[in-house]
Amino acid sequence: MANITRFDPFNDLVDDIFKGFLVRPVGYEGRGEVLPRMKVDVAEKNGAYVVKGELPGVKKEDIQVSVDGAQVTLTAEVKREREASAEERMLHVERAYGKAMRSFTLPQELDEAKVEAKFRDGVLELTLPKKAAAARKQITIQ
């Protein structure tokens, strides 16, 4: 038996016009430009966390990674390549420019001295070794 659905072109038109209009921006640098959220994958492998993050359009020099205990912070800036000239008129712009930041906490503290970072083809790959757990110390009571 076939399902019958009512076609309502007005709702589709209204949705397209106001798409994202009432949604709060994820990243924002004050110029009214909304940056997409940095997408990251986190895996655990051989006593370390492996983080892969998408940073399209970002240059390696414009990426900053900081590690504080178990917290990782990624900051990246996408710079506008060039401004539109006087004789050029932009018809449609979807690419965002500005600063984006992503911070997350991992389940275990990290060994900051052994962190490795690679950036290739718009993908940042971090290898974040776990800090060795301190051995328990038996306390003698006097």
Coordinates of N, CA, C and O in Angstrom, one line a residue:
M1 N 0.8 -1.2 0.0 CA 0.0 0.0 0.0 C 0.9 1.2 0.0 O 1.8 1.3 0.7
A2 N 0.6 2.2 -0.8 CA 1.4 3.4 -1.0 C 1.0 4.4 0.1 O -0.2 4.6 0.4
N3 N 2.0 5.2 0.6 CA 1.7 6.3 1.5 C 1.5 7.5 0.7 O 2.2 7.8 -0.3
I4 N 0.5 8.3 1.1 CA 0.2 9.5 0.4 C 0.6 10.7 1.4 O 0.3 10.7 2.5
T5 N 1.4 11.6 0.8 CA 1.9 12.7 1.6 C 1.4 14.0 0.9 O 1.4 14.0 -0.4
R6 N 1.1 15.0 1.6 CA 0.7 16.2 1.0 C 1.9 17.1 0.7 O 2.8 17.3 1.6
F7 N 2.0 17.6 -0.5 CA 3.1 18.5 -0.9 C 2.7 19.9 -0.6 O 1.7 20.4 -0.9
D8 N 3.6 20.6 0.2 CA 3.4 21.9 0.6 C 4.6 22.8 0.2 O 5.6 22.9 0.9
P9 N 4.5 23.4 -1.0 CA 5.7 24.1 -1.5 C 6.0 25.4 -0.7 O 7.1 25.8 -0.6
F10 N 5.0 25.9 0.0 CA 5.2 27.1 0.8 C 6.1 26.8 2.0 O 7.1 27.6 2.3
N11 N 5.9 25.7 2.7 CA 6.8 25.4 3.8 C 8.2 25.2 3.4 O 9.2 25.6 4.0
D12 N 8.5 24.5 2.2 CA 9.8 24.3 1.7 C 10.5 25.6 1.4 O 11.6 25.8 1.7
L13 N 9.7 26.5 0.8 CA 10.3 27.9 0.4 C 10.6 28.6 1.7 O 11.7 29.2 1.8
V14 N 9.8 28.6 2.7 CA 10.1 29.3 4.0 C 11.3 28.7 4.7 O 12.1 29.4 5.2
D15 N 11.4 27.4 4.7 CA 12.5 26.7 5.3 C 13.8 27.1 4.6 O 14.8 27.3 5.2
D16 N 13.8 27.2 3.3 CA 15.0 27.6 2.5 C 15.4 29.0 2.8 O 16.6 29.3 2.9
I17 N 14.4 29.9 2.9 CA 14.7 31.3 3.1 C 15.3 31.5 4.5 O 16.3 32.3 4.7
F18 N 14.7 30.9 5.5 CA 15.1 31.1 6.9 C 16.1 30.0 7.5 O 16.3 30.0 8.7
K19 N 16.6 29.2 6.6 CA 17.5 28.1 7.1 C 18.7 28.7 7.8 O 19.4 29.6 7.3
G20 N 18.9 28.3 9.1 CA 20.0 28.8 9.9 C 19.8 30.2 10.4 O 20.7 30.7 11.1
F21 N 18.6 30.8 10.2 CA 18.4 32.2 10.6 C 18.3 32.3 12.1 O 18.8 33.3 12.7
L22 N 17.7 31.4 12.7 CA 17.5 31.4 14.2 C 18.4 30.5 15.0 O 18.2 30.2 16.1
V23 N 19.5 30.0 14.3 CA 20.4 29.2 14.9 C 21.6 30.0 15.4 O 22.1 30.8 14.7
R24 N 22.1 29.7 16.6 CA 23.2 30.4 17.2 C 24.5 30.0 16.4 O 24.7 28.9 16.1
P25 N 25.4 31.0 16.2 CA 26.6 30.6 15.5 C 27.5 29.8 16.4 O 27.5 29.9 17.6
V26 N 28.3 28.9 15.8 CA 29.2 28.0 16.5 C 30.5 28.7 16.8 O 31.0 28.7 17.9
G27 N 31.1 29.3 15.8 CA 32.4 30.0 16.0 C 32.1 31.4 15.4 O 31.4 31.6 14.5
Y28 N 32.8 32.4 16.0 CA 32.5 33.8 15.6 C 33.6 34.7 16.0 O 34.1 34.6 17.1
E29 N 33.9 35.6 15.1 CA 35.1 36.5 15.3 C 34.6 37.9 15.3 O 35.4 38.8 15.1
G30 N 33.3 38.2 15.4 CA 32.9 39.6 15.6 C 32.5 40.3 14.3 O 32.0 41.4 14.3
R31 N 32.8 39.7 13.1 CA 32.5 40.4 11.9 C 31.2 39.9 11.3 O 30.9 40.2 10.2
G32 N 30.4 39.1 12.1 CA 29.2 38.6 11.6 C 29.4 37.4 10.7 O 28.4 36.9 10.2
E33 N 30.6 36.9 10.6 CA 30.8 35.7 9.7 C 30.8 34.5 10.6 O 31.4 34.4 11.7
V34 N 30.1 33.4 10.2 CA 29.9 32.2 11.0 C 30.9 31.2 10.5 O 30.9 30.9 9.3
L35 N 31.7 30.6 11.4 CA 32.6 29.6 11.0 C 32.1 28.2 11.3 O 31.4 28.1 12.3
P36 N 32.3 27.3 10.5 CA 31.8 25.9 10.8 C 32.6 25.4 12.0 O 33.8 25.7 12.2
R37 N 32.0 24.5 12.7 CA 32.7 23.8 13.9 C 33.7 22.9 13.4 O 33.5 22.2 12.4
M38 N 34.9 22.9 14.0 CA 36.0 22.0 13.7 C 35.5 20.5 14.0 O 35.0 20.3 15.1
K39 N 35.6 19.7 13.0 CA 35.1 18.3 13.2 C 36.4 17.5 13.6 O 37.4 17.5 12.9
V40 N 36.3 16.7 14.7 CA 37.4 15.9 15.1 C 37.0 14.5 15.4 O 35.8 14.2 15.7
D41 N 37.9 13.5 15.1 CA 37.7 12.1 15.5 C 38.8 11.8 16.5 O 39.9 12.2 16.4
V42 N 38.4 11.1 17.6 CA 39.4 10.8 18.7 C 39.4 9.3 18.8 O 38.3 8.6 19.0
A43 N 40.6 8.7 18.7 CA 40.7 7.2 18.9 C 41.8 7.0 19.9 O 42.6 7.8 20.2
E44 N 41.8 5.8 20.5 CA 42.8 5.4 21.4 C 43.6 4.2 20.8 O 43.0 3.3 20.3
K45 N 44.9 4.4 20.8 CA 45.8 3.4 20.2 C 47.2 3.4 20.8 O 47.8 4.4 21.0
N46 N 47.6 2.2 21.2 CA 49.0 2.0 21.8 C 49.3 3.0 22.9 O 50.4 3.6 22.9
G47 N 48.5 3.2 23.9 CA 48.8 4.0 25.0 C 48.7 5.5 24.7 O 49.3 6.3 25.4
A48 N 48.1 5.9 23.6 CA 48.0 7.3 23.2 C 46.6 7.5 22.6 O 45.9 6.6 22.2
Y49 N 46.2 8.8 22.6 CA 45.0 9.2 21.9 C 45.5 9.8 20.5 O 46.4 10.5 20.4
V50 N 44.7 9.4 19.5 CA 45.0 10.0 18.2 C 43.8 10.8 17.8 O 42.6 10.4 17.7
V51 N 44.0 12.1 17.5 CA 43.0 13.1 17.2 C 43.2 13.5 15.7 O 44.3 13.9 15.4
K52 N 42.2 13.4 14.9 CA 42.2 13.9 13.5 C 41.1 14.9 13.4 O 40.0 14.7 13.7
G53 N 41.6 16.1 12.9 CA 40.6 17.2 12.8 C 40.7 17.8 11.4 O 41.7 17.9 10.8
E54 N 39.5 18.2 10.9 CA 39.4 18.8 9.6 C 39.6 20.3 9.7 O 38.8 20.9 10.5
L55 N 40.5 20.8 9.0 CA 40.8 22.3 8.9 C 41.0 22.7 7.5 O 42.1 23.1 7.1
P56 N 39.9 22.7 6.7 CA 40.1 23.0 5.3 C 40.4 24.5 5.1 O 39.8 25.3 5.8
G57 N 41.3 24.9 4.2 CA 41.6 26.2 3.9 C 42.5 26.9 4.9 O 42.8 28.1 4.8
V58 N 43.0 26.2 5.9 CA 43.9 26.7 6.9 C 45.3 26.4 6.6 O 45.6 25.3 6.2
K59 N 46.2 27.3 6.8 CA 47.6 27.1 6.6 C 48.2 26.6 7.9 O 47.8 26.9 9.0
K60 N 49.3 25.8 7.8 CA 49.9 25.2 8.9 C 50.4 26.2 9.9 O 50.3 26.0 11.1
E61 N 50.8 27.4 9.5 CA 51.3 28.4 10.4 C 50.2 29.1 11.2 O 50.4 29.7 12.2
D62 N 48.9 28.9 10.7 CA 47.8 29.5 11.4 C 47.1 28.6 12.4 O 45.9 28.8 12.7
I63 N 47.7 27.4 12.7 CA 47.1 26.5 13.6 C 47.9 26.5 14.9 O 49.1 26.5 14.9
Q64 N 47.2 26.5 16.0 CA 47.8 26.4 17.4 C 47.2 25.3 18.2 O 45.9 25.2 18.2
V65 N 48.0 24.5 18.8 CA 47.6 23.4 19.6 C 48.1 23.6 21.0 O 49.3 23.8 21.1
S66 N 47.3 23.5 22.0 CA 47.8 23.5 23.4 C 47.3 22.4 24.2 O 46.1 22.0 24.0
V67 N 48.1 21.9 25.1 CA 47.7 20.7 25.9 C 48.0 21.1 27.3 O 49.1 21.6 27.7
D68 N 47.0 21.0 28.2 CA 47.1 21.3 29.6 C 46.4 20.2 30.4 O 45.2 20.1 30.5
G69 N 47.3 19.3 30.9 CA 46.8 18.1 31.6 C 46.0 17.2 30.7 O 46.7 16.6 29.8
A70 N 44.7 17.1 30.8 CA 43.9 16.3 29.9 C 43.1 17.1 28.9 O 42.4 16.6 28.1
Q71 N 43.3 18.4 28.9 CA 42.5 19.3 28.0 C 43.4 19.7 26.8 O 44.5 20.1 26.9
V72 N 42.7 19.6 25.6 CA 43.4 19.9 24.4 C 42.6 21.0 23.8 O 41.3 21.0 23.7
T73 N 43.3 22.1 23.3 CA 42.7 23.2 22.7 C 43.3 23.4 21.3 O 44.5 23.5 21.1
L74 N 42.4 23.4 20.3 CA 42.8 23.7 18.9 C 42.3 25.1 18.5 O 41.1 25.4 18.7
T75 N 43.2 25.9 17.9 CA 42.8 27.2 17.4 C 43.3 27.3 16.0 O 44.5 27.0 15.7
A76 N 42.5 27.8 15.1 CA 42.9 27.9 13.7 C 42.2 29.2 13.1 O 41.2 29.6 13.6
E77 N 43.0 29.8 12.2 CA 42.5 31.0 11.6 C 42.5 30.9 10.1 O 43.5 30.5 9.5
V78 N 41.3 31.1 9.5 CA 41.2 31.1 8.0 C 41.2 32.5 7.6 O 40.4 33.3 8.0
K79 N 42.2 32.8 6.8 CA 42.4 34.2 6.3 C 41.8 34.4 4.9 O 41.9 33.5 4.1
R80 N 41.2 35.5 4.7 CA 40.6 35.8 3.4 C 41.8 36.0 2.4 O 42.7 36.8 2.7
E81 N 41.8 35.3 1.3 CA 42.9 35.3 0.4 C 43.0 36.7 -0.3 O 44.1 37.2 -0.4
R82 N 41.9 37.3 -0.6 CA 42.0 38.7 -1.2 C 40.6 39.3 -1.1 O 39.6 38.6 -1.0
E83 N 40.6 40.6 -1.1 CA 39.4 41.3 -1.0 C 38.9 41.5 -2.4 O 39.7 41.5 -3.4
A84 N 37.6 41.7 -2.6 CA 37.0 42.0 -3.9 C 37.5 43.3 -4.4 O 37.5 44.3 -3.6
S85 N 37.9 43.4 -5.7 CA 38.3 44.6 -6.2 C 37.1 45.5 -6.6 O 36.0 45.1 -6.5
A86 N 37.4 46.7 -7.0 CA 36.3 47.7 -7.3 C 35.5 47.3 -8.4 O 34.3 47.5 -8.5
E87 N 36.1 46.6 -9.4 CA 35.3 46.2 -10.6 C 34.7 44.8 -10.5 O 34.0 44.4 -11.3
E88 N 35.0 44.2 -9.3 CA 34.4 42.8 -9.1 C 33.2 42.9 -8.2 O 33.3 43.6 -7.2
R89 N 32.2 42.2 -8.5 CA 31.0 42.1 -7.7 C 30.8 40.7 -7.3 O 30.6 39.8 -8.1
M90 N 30.8 40.4 -5.9 CA 30.5 39.1 -5.4 C 29.0 38.7 -5.6 O 28.2 39.5 -5.1
L91 N 28.7 37.6 -6.2 CA 27.3 37.2 -6.3 C 26.9 36.3 -5.3 O 25.7 36.3 -4.9
H92 N 27.8 35.4 -4.8 CA 27.4 34.5 -3.7 C 28.6 34.1 -2.9 O 29.6 33.8 -3.5
V93 N 28.5 34.2 -1.6 CA 29.7 33.8 -0.8 C 29.2 32.8 0.3 O 28.3 33.1 1.0
E94 N 29.9 31.7 0.4 CA 29.6 30.7 1.4 C 30.8 30.4 2.3 O 30.7 29.9 3.4
R95 N 32.0 30.7 1.8 CA 33.2 30.4 2.5 C 33.4 31.4 3.7 O 33.2 32.6 3.5
A96 N 33.7 30.9 4.9 CA 33.8 31.7 6.1 C 35.3 32.0 6.3 O 36.1 31.2 6.0
Y97 N 35.5 33.1 6.9 CA 36.9 33.6 7.3 C 36.9 34.0 8.7 O 35.9 34.5 9.2
G98 N 38.0 33.8 9.4 CA 38.1 34.2 10.8 C 38.7 33.2 11.6 O 39.3 32.2 11.2
K99 N 38.5 33.3 13.0 CA 39.2 32.4 13.9 C 38.1 31.4 14.4 O 37.0 31.7 14.7
A100 N 38.6 30.1 14.6 CA 37.7 29.1 15.2 C 38.5 28.4 16.3 O 39.7 28.3 16.2
M101 N 37.8 28.0 17.3 CA 38.5 27.3 18.4 C 37.7 26.1 18.9 O 36.5 26.1 18.8
R102 N 38.4 25.0 19.2 CA 37.7 23.8 19.7 C 38.5 23.3 20.9 O 39.7 23.2 20.8
S103 N 37.9 23.0 22.0 CA 38.5 22.5 23.2 C 37.8 21.4 23.7 O 36.5 21.4 23.8
F104 N 38.5 20.3 24.2 CA 37.9 19.1 24.7 C 38.8 18.5 25.8 O 40.0 18.7 25.7
T105 N 38.2 17.7 26.7 CA 39.0 17.1 27.7 C 39.0 15.6 27.5 O 37.9 15.0 27.3
L106 N 40.1 15.0 27.5 CA 40.3 13.5 27.4 C 40.2 12.8 28.7 O 40.4 13.5 29.7
P107 N 39.9 11.5 28.8 CA 39.8 10.8 30.0 C 41.0 10.7 30.9 O 40.9 10.5 32.1
Q108 N 42.2 10.9 30.3 CA 43.5 10.7 31.1 C 44.4 11.8 30.8 O 44.4 12.4 29.7
E109 N 45.3 12.2 31.7 CA 46.3 13.3 31.5 C 47.2 12.9 30.4 O 47.5 11.7 30.2
L110 N 47.8 13.9 29.7 CA 48.6 13.7 28.6 C 50.1 14.1 28.9 O 50.3 14.9 29.7
D111 N 51.0 13.4 28.2 CA 52.4 13.7 28.4 C 52.7 14.8 27.3 O 53.0 14.5 26.1
E112 N 52.7 16.1 27.7 CA 52.9 17.2 26.8 C 54.2 17.1 26.1 O 54.3 17.6 24.9
A113 N 55.2 16.6 26.7 CA 56.6 16.6 26.0 C 56.6 15.6 24.8 O 57.5 15.8 24.0
K114 N 55.7 14.7 24.8 CA 55.8 13.7 23.7 C 54.7 13.8 22.6 O 54.5 13.0 21.8
V115 N 54.0 15.0 22.7 CA 52.9 15.2 21.7 C 53.5 15.4 20.3 O 54.5 16.1 20.1
E116 N 52.9 14.8 19.3 CA 53.3 14.9 17.9 C 52.1 15.5 17.1 O 51.0 15.1 17.3
A117 N 52.4 16.4 16.2 CA 51.4 17.0 15.3 C 51.8 16.9 13.9 O 53.0 17.3 13.6
K118 N 50.9 16.5 13.0 CA 51.2 16.5 11.5 C 50.0 17.2 10.9 O 48.8 17.0 11.3
F119 N 50.2 17.9 9.8 CA 49.2 18.6 9.1 C 49.4 18.3 7.6 O 50.4 18.7 7.0
R120 N 48.4 17.7 6.9 CA 48.5 17.4 5.5 C 47.1 17.4 4.9 O 46.2 16.8 5.4
D121 N 47.0 18.0 3.8 CA 45.7 18.0 3.0 C 44.5 18.5 3.8 O 43.4 17.9 3.7
G122 N 44.7 19.5 4.7 CA 43.6 20.0 5.5 C 43.2 19.2 6.6 O 42.2 19.5 7.3
V123 N 44.0 18.2 7.0 CA 43.7 17.3 8.1 C 44.8 17.4 9.1 O 46.0 17.2 8.8
L124 N 44.5 17.8 10.4 CA 45.5 17.9 11.5 C 45.4 16.5 12.2 O 44.3 16.1 12.6
E125 N 46.6 15.9 12.4 CA 46.6 14.6 13.1 C 47.5 14.8 14.3 O 48.7 15.2 14.2
L126 N 47.0 14.6 15.5 CA 47.7 14.7 16.8 C 47.9 13.3 17.4 O 46.9 12.6 17.5
T127 N 49.1 13.0 17.9 CA 49.3 11.8 18.7 C 49.6 12.3 20.1 O 50.6 13.0 20.3
L128 N 48.7 12.0 21.0 CA 48.8 12.5 22.4 C 49.0 11.4 23.3 O 48.1 10.7 23.8
P129 N 50.3 11.1 23.7 CA 50.6 10.0 24.6 C 50.0 10.2 26.0 O 50.0 11.4 26.5
K130 N 49.5 9.2 26.6 CA 49.0 9.3 27.9 C 50.2 9.4 28.9 O 51.2 8.8 28.7
K131 N 50.0 10.2 30.0 CA 51.0 10.3 31.0 C 51.0 9.0 31.8 O 49.9 8.5 32.2
A132 N 52.2 8.5 32.1 CA 52.3 7.3 32.9 C 51.7 7.5 34.3 O 52.0 8.6 34.9
A133 N 50.9 6.6 34.7 CA 50.3 6.7 36.1 C 51.4 6.6 37.1 O 52.3 5.8 37.0
A134 N 51.3 7.4 38.1 CA 52.3 7.4 39.2 C 52.1 6.1 40.0 O 51.0 5.7 40.3
A135 N 53.2 5.5 40.4 CA 53.2 4.3 41.2 C 52.7 4.7 42.6 O 53.0 5.7 43.2
R136 N 51.9 3.8 43.2 CA 51.3 4.0 44.5 C 52.5 3.9 45.6 O 53.3 3.0 45.5
K137 N 52.4 4.8 46.5 CA 53.5 4.8 47.5 C 52.8 4.4 48.8 O 51.8 4.9 49.2
Q138 N 53.5 3.4 49.4 CA 53.0 2.9 50.7 C 53.5 3.9 51.8 O 54.7 4.2 51.9
I139 N 52.6 4.4 52.6 CA 53.0 5.3 53.7 C 53.1 4.6 55.0 O 52.2 3.8 55.4
T140 N 54.2 4.8 55.6 CA 54.4 4.2 56.9 C 53.9 5.1 58.0 O 54.2 6.3 58.1
I141 N 53.1 4.5 58.9 CA 52.5 5.3 60.0 C 53.4 5.2 61.2 O 53.8 4.1 61.6
Q142 N 53.8 6.3 61.8 CA 54.7 6.3 62.9 C 53.9 6.5 64.2 O 53.0 7.1 64.4

